[in-house]
């Protein structure tokens, strides 16, 4: 049976932002401490992976991702450090209009609690983490619904938190850069 694609239906577009925090800390050691005025960074040490887009125009896996969406599609960002947020941590916040048409509605944070989320079991008999443990975990996205056609340059902001004393993550700085979205007319 052939796969059916419902192009007119709204869909979720998920974007995972992975930040090379060691590079950011070395290249921008004096990051802003004001979340409303983040430090601008180059596009070469953050990596965006996108699934669910109507098409990838260019830049899959780079800091210059440009993708297409339709009005009504939900675009959901989540961020993580190269350490999976265990040493340095990243929180994506404040995605805002930067250039061109304004195709997004306002962004907001949503969370989902999964009561039986899996994680590797360090005490498994084979020491490979399986079978996994199941625990309650909270997952967060920062998302918006696409409201109209156009091409928008938008600023992606993130807070970078660094591990202090082996247990606590403290703010290192706020940063941002500007990828694009295209919504066909």
JSON list of C-alpha atoms in Angstrom, two decimals:
[
{"chain": "A", "resi": 1, "resn": "UNK", "atom": "CA", "xyz": [0.00, 0.00, 0.00]},
{"chain": "A", "resi": 2, "resn": "UNK", "atom": "CA", "xyz": [1.32, 3.46, -0.90]},
{"chain": "A", "resi": 3, "resn": "UNK", "atom": "CA", "xyz": [2.13, 5.94, 1.86]},
{"chain": "A", "resi": 4, "resn": "UNK", "atom": "CA", "xyz": [-0.34, 8.84, 2.03]},
{"chain": "A", "resi": 5, "resn": "UNK", "atom": "CA", "xyz": [0.96, 12.33, 2.70]},
{"chain": "A", "resi": 6, "resn": "UNK", "atom": "CA", "xyz": [-1.52, 14.94, 3.91]},
{"chain": "A", "resi": 7, "resn": "UNK", "atom": "CA", "xyz": [0.31, 18.10, 2.88]},
{"chain": "A", "resi": 8, "resn": "UNK", "atom": "CA", "xyz": [-2.52, 20.40, 3.96]},
{"chain": "A", "resi": 9, "resn": "UNK", "atom": "CA", "xyz": [-2.56, 19.05, 7.52]},
{"chain": "A", "resi": 10, "resn": "UNK", "atom": "CA", "xyz": [-0.59, 20.83, 10.20]},
{"chain": "A", "resi": 11, "resn": "UNK", "atom": "CA", "xyz": [2.42, 19.01, 11.48]},
{"chain": "A", "resi": 12, "resn": "UNK", "atom": "CA", "xyz": [5.10, 19.29, 14.13]},
{"chain": "A", "resi": 13, "resn": "UNK", "atom": "CA", "xyz": [8.59, 20.35, 13.10]},
{"chain": "A", "resi": 14, "resn": "UNK", "atom": "CA", "xyz": [11.17, 19.45, 15.72]},
{"chain": "A", "resi": 15, "resn": "UNK", "atom": "CA", "xyz": [14.56, 21.14, 15.85]},
{"chain": "A", "resi": 16, "resn": "UNK", "atom": "CA", "xyz": [17.29, 19.86, 18.12]},
{"chain": "A", "resi": 17, "resn": "UNK", "atom": "CA", "xyz": [19.96, 22.50, 18.80]},
{"chain": "A", "resi": 18, "resn": "UNK", "atom": "CA", "xyz": [23.32, 21.05, 19.92]},
{"chain": "A", "resi": 19, "resn": "UNK", "atom": "CA", "xyz": [25.86, 23.58, 21.20]},
{"chain": "A", "resi": 20, "resn": "UNK", "atom": "CA", "xyz": [29.63, 23.04, 21.34]},
{"chain": "A", "resi": 21, "resn": "UNK", "atom": "CA", "xyz": [29.89, 24.75, 24.71]},
{"chain": "A", "resi": 22, "resn": "UNK", "atom": "CA", "xyz": [33.67, 24.39, 25.02]},
{"chain": "A", "resi": 23, "resn": "UNK", "atom": "CA", "xyz": [34.09, 26.45, 21.85]},
{"chain": "A", "resi": 24, "resn": "UNK", "atom": "CA", "xyz": [31.53, 29.06, 22.94]},
{"chain": "A", "resi": 25, "resn": "UNK", "atom": "CA", "xyz": [33.21, 29.47, 26.35]},
{"chain": "A", "resi": 26, "resn": "UNK", "atom": "CA", "xyz": [36.66, 29.84, 24.75]},
{"chain": "A", "resi": 27, "resn": "UNK", "atom": "CA", "xyz": [35.60, 32.15, 21.90]},
{"chain": "A", "resi": 28, "resn": "UNK", "atom": "CA", "xyz": [33.09, 34.24, 23.88]},
{"chain": "A", "resi": 29, "resn": "UNK", "atom": "CA", "xyz": [34.29, 34.13, 27.51]},
{"chain": "A", "resi": 30, "resn": "UNK", "atom": "CA", "xyz": [32.44, 37.30, 28.48]},
{"chain": "A", "resi": 31, "resn": "UNK", "atom": "CA", "xyz": [28.91, 36.28, 27.50]},
{"chain": "A", "resi": 32, "resn": "UNK", "atom": "CA", "xyz": [26.11, 38.60, 28.47]},
{"chain": "A", "resi": 33, "resn": "UNK", "atom": "CA", "xyz": [24.53, 38.07, 31.88]},
{"chain": "A", "resi": 34, "resn": "UNK", "atom": "CA", "xyz": [21.40, 39.90, 30.66]},
{"chain": "A", "resi": 35, "resn": "UNK", "atom": "CA", "xyz": [18.93, 37.50, 29.04]},
{"chain": "A", "resi": 36, "resn": "UNK", "atom": "CA", "xyz": [17.36, 40.43, 27.17]},
{"chain": "A", "resi": 37, "resn": "UNK", "atom": "CA", "xyz": [20.68, 41.35, 25.55]},
{"chain": "A", "resi": 38, "resn": "UNK", "atom": "CA", "xyz": [22.44, 38.08, 24.62]},
{"chain": "A", "resi": 39, "resn": "UNK", "atom": "CA", "xyz": [25.90, 38.03, 22.99]},
{"chain": "A", "resi": 40, "resn": "UNK", "atom": "CA", "xyz": [25.83, 37.41, 19.23]},
{"chain": "A", "resi": 41, "resn": "UNK", "atom": "CA", "xyz": [27.93, 34.45, 18.05]},
{"chain": "A", "resi": 42, "resn": "UNK", "atom": "CA", "xyz": [29.13, 33.06, 14.73]},
{"chain": "A", "resi": 43, "resn": "UNK", "atom": "CA", "xyz": [27.25, 30.19, 13.11]},
{"chain": "A", "resi": 44, "resn": "UNK", "atom": "CA", "xyz": [29.96, 27.54, 13.21]},
{"chain": "A", "resi": 45, "resn": "UNK", "atom": "CA", "xyz": [29.75, 25.73, 16.56]},
{"chain": "A", "resi": 46, "resn": "UNK", "atom": "CA", "xyz": [26.06, 25.06, 16.96]},
{"chain": "A", "resi": 47, "resn": "UNK", "atom": "CA", "xyz": [24.28, 22.33, 15.06]},
{"chain": "A", "resi": 48, "resn": "UNK", "atom": "CA", "xyz": [20.57, 22.16, 14.28]},
{"chain": "A", "resi": 49, "resn": "UNK", "atom": "CA", "xyz": [18.92, 18.90, 13.33]},
{"chain": "A", "resi": 50, "resn": "UNK", "atom": "CA", "xyz": [15.41, 19.14, 11.93]},
{"chain": "A", "resi": 51, "resn": "UNK", "atom": "CA", "xyz": [12.70, 16.55, 11.42]},
{"chain": "A", "resi": 52, "resn": "UNK", "atom": "CA", "xyz": [9.16, 17.09, 10.14]},
{"chain": "A", "resi": 53, "resn": "UNK", "atom": "CA", "xyz": [9.88, 20.18, 8.01]},
{"chain": "A", "resi": 54, "resn": "UNK", "atom": "CA", "xyz": [8.07, 20.52, 4.70]},
{"chain": "A", "resi": 55, "resn": "UNK", "atom": "CA", "xyz": [11.57, 20.60, 3.22]},
{"chain": "A", "resi": 56, "resn": "UNK", "atom": "CA", "xyz": [15.11, 21.38, 4.27]},
{"chain": "A", "resi": 57, "resn": "UNK", "atom": "CA", "xyz": [16.28, 24.25, 2.12]},
{"chain": "A", "resi": 58, "resn": "UNK", "atom": "CA", "xyz": [19.86, 24.10, 3.34]},
{"chain": "A", "resi": 59, "resn": "UNK", "atom": "CA", "xyz": [22.07, 23.61, 6.36]},
{"chain": "A", "resi": 60, "resn": "UNK", "atom": "CA", "xyz": [20.83, 20.42, 8.05]},
{"chain": "A", "resi": 61, "resn": "UNK", "atom": "CA", "xyz": [23.27, 19.78, 10.91]},
{"chain": "A", "resi": 62, "resn": "UNK", "atom": "CA", "xyz": [24.73, 23.32, 10.85]},
{"chain": "A", "resi": 63, "resn": "UNK", "atom": "CA", "xyz": [24.09, 26.64, 12.57]},
{"chain": "A", "resi": 64, "resn": "UNK", "atom": "CA", "xyz": [22.63, 27.96, 9.29]},
{"chain": "A", "resi": 65, "resn": "UNK", "atom": "CA", "xyz": [19.57, 25.72, 9.00]},
{"chain": "A", "resi": 66, "resn": "UNK", "atom": "CA", "xyz": [16.89, 27.03, 6.66]},
{"chain": "A", "resi": 67, "resn": "UNK", "atom": "CA", "xyz": [13.70, 24.99, 6.46]},
{"chain": "A", "resi": 68, "resn": "UNK", "atom": "CA", "xyz": [10.18, 25.40, 5.13]},
{"chain": "A", "resi": 69, "resn": "UNK", "atom": "CA", "xyz": [6.87, 25.09, 6.91]},
{"chain": "A", "resi": 70, "resn": "UNK", "atom": "CA", "xyz": [3.19, 25.81, 6.27]},
{"chain": "A", "resi": 71, "resn": "UNK", "atom": "CA", "xyz": [0.88, 28.10, 8.22]},
{"chain": "A", "resi": 72, "resn": "UNK", "atom": "CA", "xyz": [-0.49, 26.10, 11.15]},
{"chain": "A", "resi": 73, "resn": "UNK", "atom": "CA", "xyz": [2.64, 23.95, 11.55]},
{"chain": "A", "resi": 74, "resn": "UNK", "atom": "CA", "xyz": [4.13, 23.90, 15.04]},
{"chain": "A", "resi": 75, "resn": "UNK", "atom": "CA", "xyz": [7.89, 24.48, 15.27]},
{"chain": "A", "resi": 76, "resn": "UNK", "atom": "CA", "xyz": [9.42, 23.09, 18.47]},
{"chain": "A", "resi": 77, "resn": "UNK", "atom": "CA", "xyz": [13.00, 23.81, 19.55]},
{"chain": "A", "resi": 78, "resn": "UNK", "atom": "CA", "xyz": [14.93, 22.01, 22.22]},
{"chain": "A", "resi": 79, "resn": "UNK", "atom": "CA", "xyz": [18.55, 22.57, 23.13]},
{"chain": "A", "resi": 80, "resn": "UNK", "atom": "CA", "xyz": [21.35, 20.52, 24.58]},
{"chain": "A", "resi": 81, "resn": "UNK", "atom": "CA", "xyz": [25.08, 20.82, 25.11]},
{"chain": "A", "resi": 82, "resn": "UNK", "atom": "CA", "xyz": [27.46, 18.36, 23.51]},
{"chain": "A", "resi": 83, "resn": "UNK", "atom": "CA", "xyz": [27.54, 16.82, 27.03]},
{"chain": "A", "resi": 84, "resn": "UNK", "atom": "CA", "xyz": [23.79, 16.09, 26.98]},
{"chain": "A", "resi": 85, "resn": "UNK", "atom": "CA", "xyz": [23.47, 18.89, 29.56]},
{"chain": "A", "resi": 86, "resn": "UNK", "atom": "CA", "xyz": [25.33, 16.94, 32.25]},
{"chain": "A", "resi": 87, "resn": "UNK", "atom": "CA", "xyz": [28.49, 19.11, 32.45]},
{"chain": "A", "resi": 88, "resn": "UNK", "atom": "CA", "xyz": [27.63, 22.29, 30.57]},
{"chain": "A", "resi": 89, "resn": "UNK", "atom": "CA", "xyz": [23.92, 22.77, 29.95]},
{"chain": "A", "resi": 90, "resn": "UNK", "atom": "CA", "xyz": [21.96, 24.73, 27.35]},
{"chain": "A", "resi": 91, "resn": "UNK", "atom": "CA", "xyz": [18.43, 26.14, 27.54]},
{"chain": "A", "resi": 92, "resn": "UNK", "atom": "CA", "xyz": [16.91, 27.57, 24.35]},
{"chain": "A", "resi": 93, "resn": "UNK", "atom": "CA", "xyz": [14.74, 30.62, 25.04]},
{"chain": "A", "resi": 94, "resn": "UNK", "atom": "CA", "xyz": [13.55, 33.79, 23.28]},
{"chain": "A", "resi": 95, "resn": "UNK", "atom": "CA", "xyz": [13.28, 33.01, 19.61]},
{"chain": "A", "resi": 96, "resn": "UNK", "atom": "CA", "xyz": [12.51, 36.37, 18.06]},
{"chain": "A", "resi": 97, "resn": "UNK", "atom": "CA", "xyz": [12.01, 38.09, 14.73]},
{"chain": "A", "resi": 98, "resn": "UNK", "atom": "CA", "xyz": [15.28, 39.39, 13.34]},
{"chain": "A", "resi": 99, "resn": "UNK", "atom": "CA", "xyz": [14.80, 40.09, 9.62]},
{"chain": "A", "resi": 100, "resn": "UNK", "atom": "CA", "xyz": [12.26, 39.79, 6.81]},
{"chain": "A", "resi": 101, "resn": "UNK", "atom": "CA", "xyz": [8.64, 38.72, 7.25]},
{"chain": "A", "resi": 102, "resn": "UNK", "atom": "CA", "xyz": [7.29, 37.76, 10.64]},
{"chain": "A", "resi": 103, "resn": "UNK", "atom": "CA", "xyz": [6.03, 34.20, 10.06]},
{"chain": "A", "resi": 104, "resn": "UNK", "atom": "CA", "xyz": [5.97, 32.93, 13.65]},
{"chain": "A", "resi": 105, "resn": "UNK", "atom": "CA", "xyz": [3.45, 33.60, 16.40]},
{"chain": "A", "resi": 106, "resn": "UNK", "atom": "CA", "xyz": [4.91, 34.21, 19.86]},
{"chain": "A", "resi": 107, "resn": "UNK", "atom": "CA", "xyz": [7.05, 31.38, 21.23]},
{"chain": "A", "resi": 108, "resn": "UNK", "atom": "CA", "xyz": [6.48, 29.77, 24.62]},
{"chain": "A", "resi": 109, "resn": "UNK", "atom": "CA", "xyz": [7.91, 26.97, 26.74]},
{"chain": "A", "resi": 110, "resn": "UNK", "atom": "CA", "xyz": [5.98, 23.73, 27.14]},
{"chain": "A", "resi": 111, "resn": "UNK", "atom": "CA", "xyz": [6.91, 20.74, 29.27]},
{"chain": "A", "resi": 112, "resn": "UNK", "atom": "CA", "xyz": [5.91, 17.09, 29.22]},
{"chain": "A", "resi": 113, "resn": "UNK", "atom": "CA", "xyz": [6.47, 14.69, 32.11]},
{"chain": "A", "resi": 114, "resn": "UNK", "atom": "CA", "xyz": [7.04, 11.07, 31.11]},
{"chain": "A", "resi": 115, "resn": "UNK", "atom": "CA", "xyz": [6.51, 8.87, 34.18]},
{"chain": "A", "resi": 116, "resn": "UNK", "atom": "CA", "xyz": [8.29, 5.88, 32.64]},
{"chain": "A", "resi": 117, "resn": "UNK", "atom": "CA", "xyz": [11.09, 7.53, 30.68]},
{"chain": "A", "resi": 118, "resn": "UNK", "atom": "CA", "xyz": [14.07, 5.23, 30.21]},
{"chain": "A", "resi": 119, "resn": "UNK", "atom": "CA", "xyz": [17.67, 5.80, 31.17]},
{"chain": "A", "resi": 120, "resn": "UNK", "atom": "CA", "xyz": [20.62, 3.40, 31.19]},
{"chain": "A", "resi": 121, "resn": "UNK", "atom": "CA", "xyz": [20.86, 1.16, 34.23]},
{"chain": "A", "resi": 122, "resn": "UNK", "atom": "CA", "xyz": [24.43, 1.41, 35.60]},
{"chain": "A", "resi": 123, "resn": "UNK", "atom": "CA", "xyz": [23.86, -1.76, 37.67]},
{"chain": "A", "resi": 124, "resn": "UNK", "atom": "CA", "xyz": [22.62, -3.94, 34.81]},
{"chain": "A", "resi": 125, "resn": "UNK", "atom": "CA", "xyz": [24.00, -7.50, 34.83]},
{"chain": "A", "resi": 126, "resn": "UNK", "atom": "CA", "xyz": [25.84, -7.04, 31.52]},
{"chain": "A", "resi": 127, "resn": "UNK", "atom": "CA", "xyz": [27.02, -3.48, 32.45]},
{"chain": "A", "resi": 128, "resn": "UNK", "atom": "CA", "xyz": [25.68, -2.21, 29.10]},
{"chain": "A", "resi": 129, "resn": "UNK", "atom": "CA", "xyz": [22.81, -0.25, 30.69]},
{"chain": "A", "resi": 130, "resn": "UNK", "atom": "CA", "xyz": [20.10, -2.72, 29.64]},
{"chain": "A", "resi": 131, "resn": "UNK", "atom": "CA", "xyz": [17.47, -3.34, 30.70]},
{"chain": "A", "resi": 132, "resn": "UNK", "atom": "CA", "xyz": [16.99, 0.37, 31.38]},
{"chain": "A", "resi": 133, "resn": "UNK", "atom": "CA", "xyz": [15.60, 2.05, 34.47]},
{"chain": "A", "resi": 134, "resn": "UNK", "atom": "CA", "xyz": [12.28, 3.86, 34.15]},
{"chain": "A", "resi": 135, "resn": "UNK", "atom": "CA", "xyz": [11.88, 7.14, 36.00]},
{"chain": "A", "resi": 136, "resn": "UNK", "atom": "CA", "xyz": [9.81, 10.30, 35.80]},
{"chain": "A", "resi": 137, "resn": "UNK", "atom": "CA", "xyz": [11.60, 12.88, 33.62]},
{"chain": "A", "resi": 138, "resn": "UNK", "atom": "CA", "xyz": [10.53, 16.31, 32.40]},
{"chain": "A", "resi": 139, "resn": "UNK", "atom": "CA", "xyz": [11.15, 17.27, 28.78]},
{"chain": "A", "resi": 140, "resn": "UNK", "atom": "CA", "xyz": [10.88, 20.87, 27.55]},
{"chain": "A", "resi": 141, "resn": "UNK", "atom": "CA", "xyz": [10.35, 22.48, 24.15]},
{"chain": "A", "resi": 142, "resn": "UNK", "atom": "CA", "xyz": [10.22, 26.11, 23.09]},
{"chain": "A", "resi": 143, "resn": "UNK", "atom": "CA", "xyz": [7.67, 26.39, 20.32]},
{"chain": "A", "resi": 144, "resn": "UNK", "atom": "CA", "xyz": [5.37, 28.43, 18.14]},
{"chain": "A", "resi": 145, "resn": "UNK", "atom": "CA", "xyz": [2.79, 28.01, 15.42]},
{"chain": "A", "resi": 146, "resn": "UNK", "atom": "CA", "xyz": [3.59, 29.35, 11.95]},
{"chain": "A", "resi": 147, "resn": "UNK", "atom": "CA", "xyz": [1.06, 32.09, 11.23]},
{"chain": "A", "resi": 148, "resn": "UNK", "atom": "CA", "xyz": [1.70, 33.19, 7.64]},
{"chain": "A", "resi": 149, "resn": "UNK", "atom": "CA", "xyz": [3.84, 32.81, 4.54]},
{"chain": "A", "resi": 150, "resn": "UNK", "atom": "CA", "xyz": [7.13, 34.63, 4.04]},
{"chain": "A", "resi": 151, "resn": "UNK", "atom": "CA", "xyz": [10.82, 34.30, 4.81]},
{"chain": "A", "resi": 152, "resn": "UNK", "atom": "CA", "xyz": [11.98, 35.18, 8.31]},
{"chain": "A", "resi": 153, "resn": "UNK", "atom": "CA", "xyz": [15.38, 35.48, 9.84]},
{"chain": "A", "resi": 154, "resn": "UNK", "atom": "CA", "xyz": [14.92, 34.72, 13.52]},
{"chain": "A", "resi": 155, "resn": "UNK", "atom": "CA", "xyz": [17.25, 34.93, 16.47]},
{"chain": "A", "resi": 156, "resn": "UNK", "atom": "CA", "xyz": [17.73, 31.78, 18.53]},
{"chain": "A", "resi": 157, "resn": "UNK", "atom": "CA", "xyz": [18.86, 32.62, 22.06]},
{"chain": "A", "resi": 158, "resn": "UNK", "atom": "CA", "xyz": [20.25, 30.20, 24.59]},
{"chain": "A", "resi": 159, "resn": "UNK", "atom": "CA", "xyz": [21.54, 30.27, 28.13]},
{"chain": "A", "resi": 160, "resn": "UNK", "atom": "CA", "xyz": [24.80, 28.42, 28.72]},
{"chain": "A", "resi": 161, "resn": "UNK", "atom": "CA", "xyz": [25.29, 27.01, 32.20]},
{"chain": "A", "resi": 162, "resn": "UNK", "atom": "CA", "xyz": [28.61, 25.51, 33.29]},
{"chain": "A", "resi": 163, "resn": "UNK", "atom": "CA", "xyz": [29.32, 22.92, 35.96]},
{"chain": "A", "resi": 164, "resn": "UNK", "atom": "CA", "xyz": [30.80, 24.35, 39.15]},
{"chain": "A", "resi": 165, "resn": "UNK", "atom": "CA", "xyz": [32.16, 22.14, 41.93]},
{"chain": "A", "resi": 166, "resn": "UNK", "atom": "CA", "xyz": [30.99, 18.95, 40.25]},
{"chain": "A", "resi": 167, "resn": "UNK", "atom": "CA", "xyz": [27.34, 19.36, 41.29]},
{"chain": "A", "resi": 168, "resn": "UNK", "atom": "CA", "xyz": [25.81, 22.73, 40.36]},
{"chain": "A", "resi": 169, "resn": "UNK", "atom": "CA", "xyz": [25.41, 24.46, 37.01]},
{"chain": "A", "resi": 170, "resn": "UNK", "atom": "CA", "xyz": [25.76, 28.24, 37.08]},
{"chain": "A", "resi": 171, "resn": "UNK", "atom": "CA", "xyz": [25.08, 30.77, 34.34]},
{"chain": "A", "resi": 172, "resn": "UNK", "atom": "CA", "xyz": [28.06, 31.35, 32.06]},
{"chain": "A", "resi": 173, "resn": "UNK", "atom": "CA", "xyz": [26.26, 33.65, 29.62]},
{"chain": "A", "resi": 174, "resn": "UNK", "atom": "CA", "xyz": [23.41, 34.27, 27.20]},
{"chain": "A", "resi": 175, "resn": "UNK", "atom": "CA", "xyz": [24.06, 33.99, 23.44]},
{"chain": "A", "resi": 176, "resn": "UNK", "atom": "CA", "xyz": [22.20, 34.13, 20.12]},
{"chain": "A", "resi": 177, "resn": "UNK", "atom": "CA", "xyz": [22.50, 33.69, 16.32]},
{"chain": "A", "resi": 178, "resn": "UNK", "atom": "CA", "xyz": [20.12, 33.94, 13.34]},
{"chain": "A", "resi": 179, "resn": "UNK", "atom": "CA", "xyz": [18.90, 31.09, 11.05]},
{"chain": "A", "resi": 180, "resn": "UNK", "atom": "CA", "xyz": [15.92, 31.32, 8.60]},
{"chain": "A", "resi": 181, "resn": "UNK", "atom": "CA", "xyz": [12.50, 29.82, 7.94]},
{"chain": "A", "resi": 182, "resn": "UNK", "atom": "CA", "xyz": [10.65, 29.96, 4.62]},
{"chain": "A", "resi": 183, "resn": "UNK", "atom": "CA", "xyz": [6.86, 29.58, 4.42]},
{"chain": "A", "resi": 184, "resn": "UNK", "atom": "CA", "xyz": [5.65, 29.25, 0.80]},
{"chain": "A", "resi": 185, "resn": "UNK", "atom": "CA", "xyz": [2.77, 31.45, -0.37]}
]
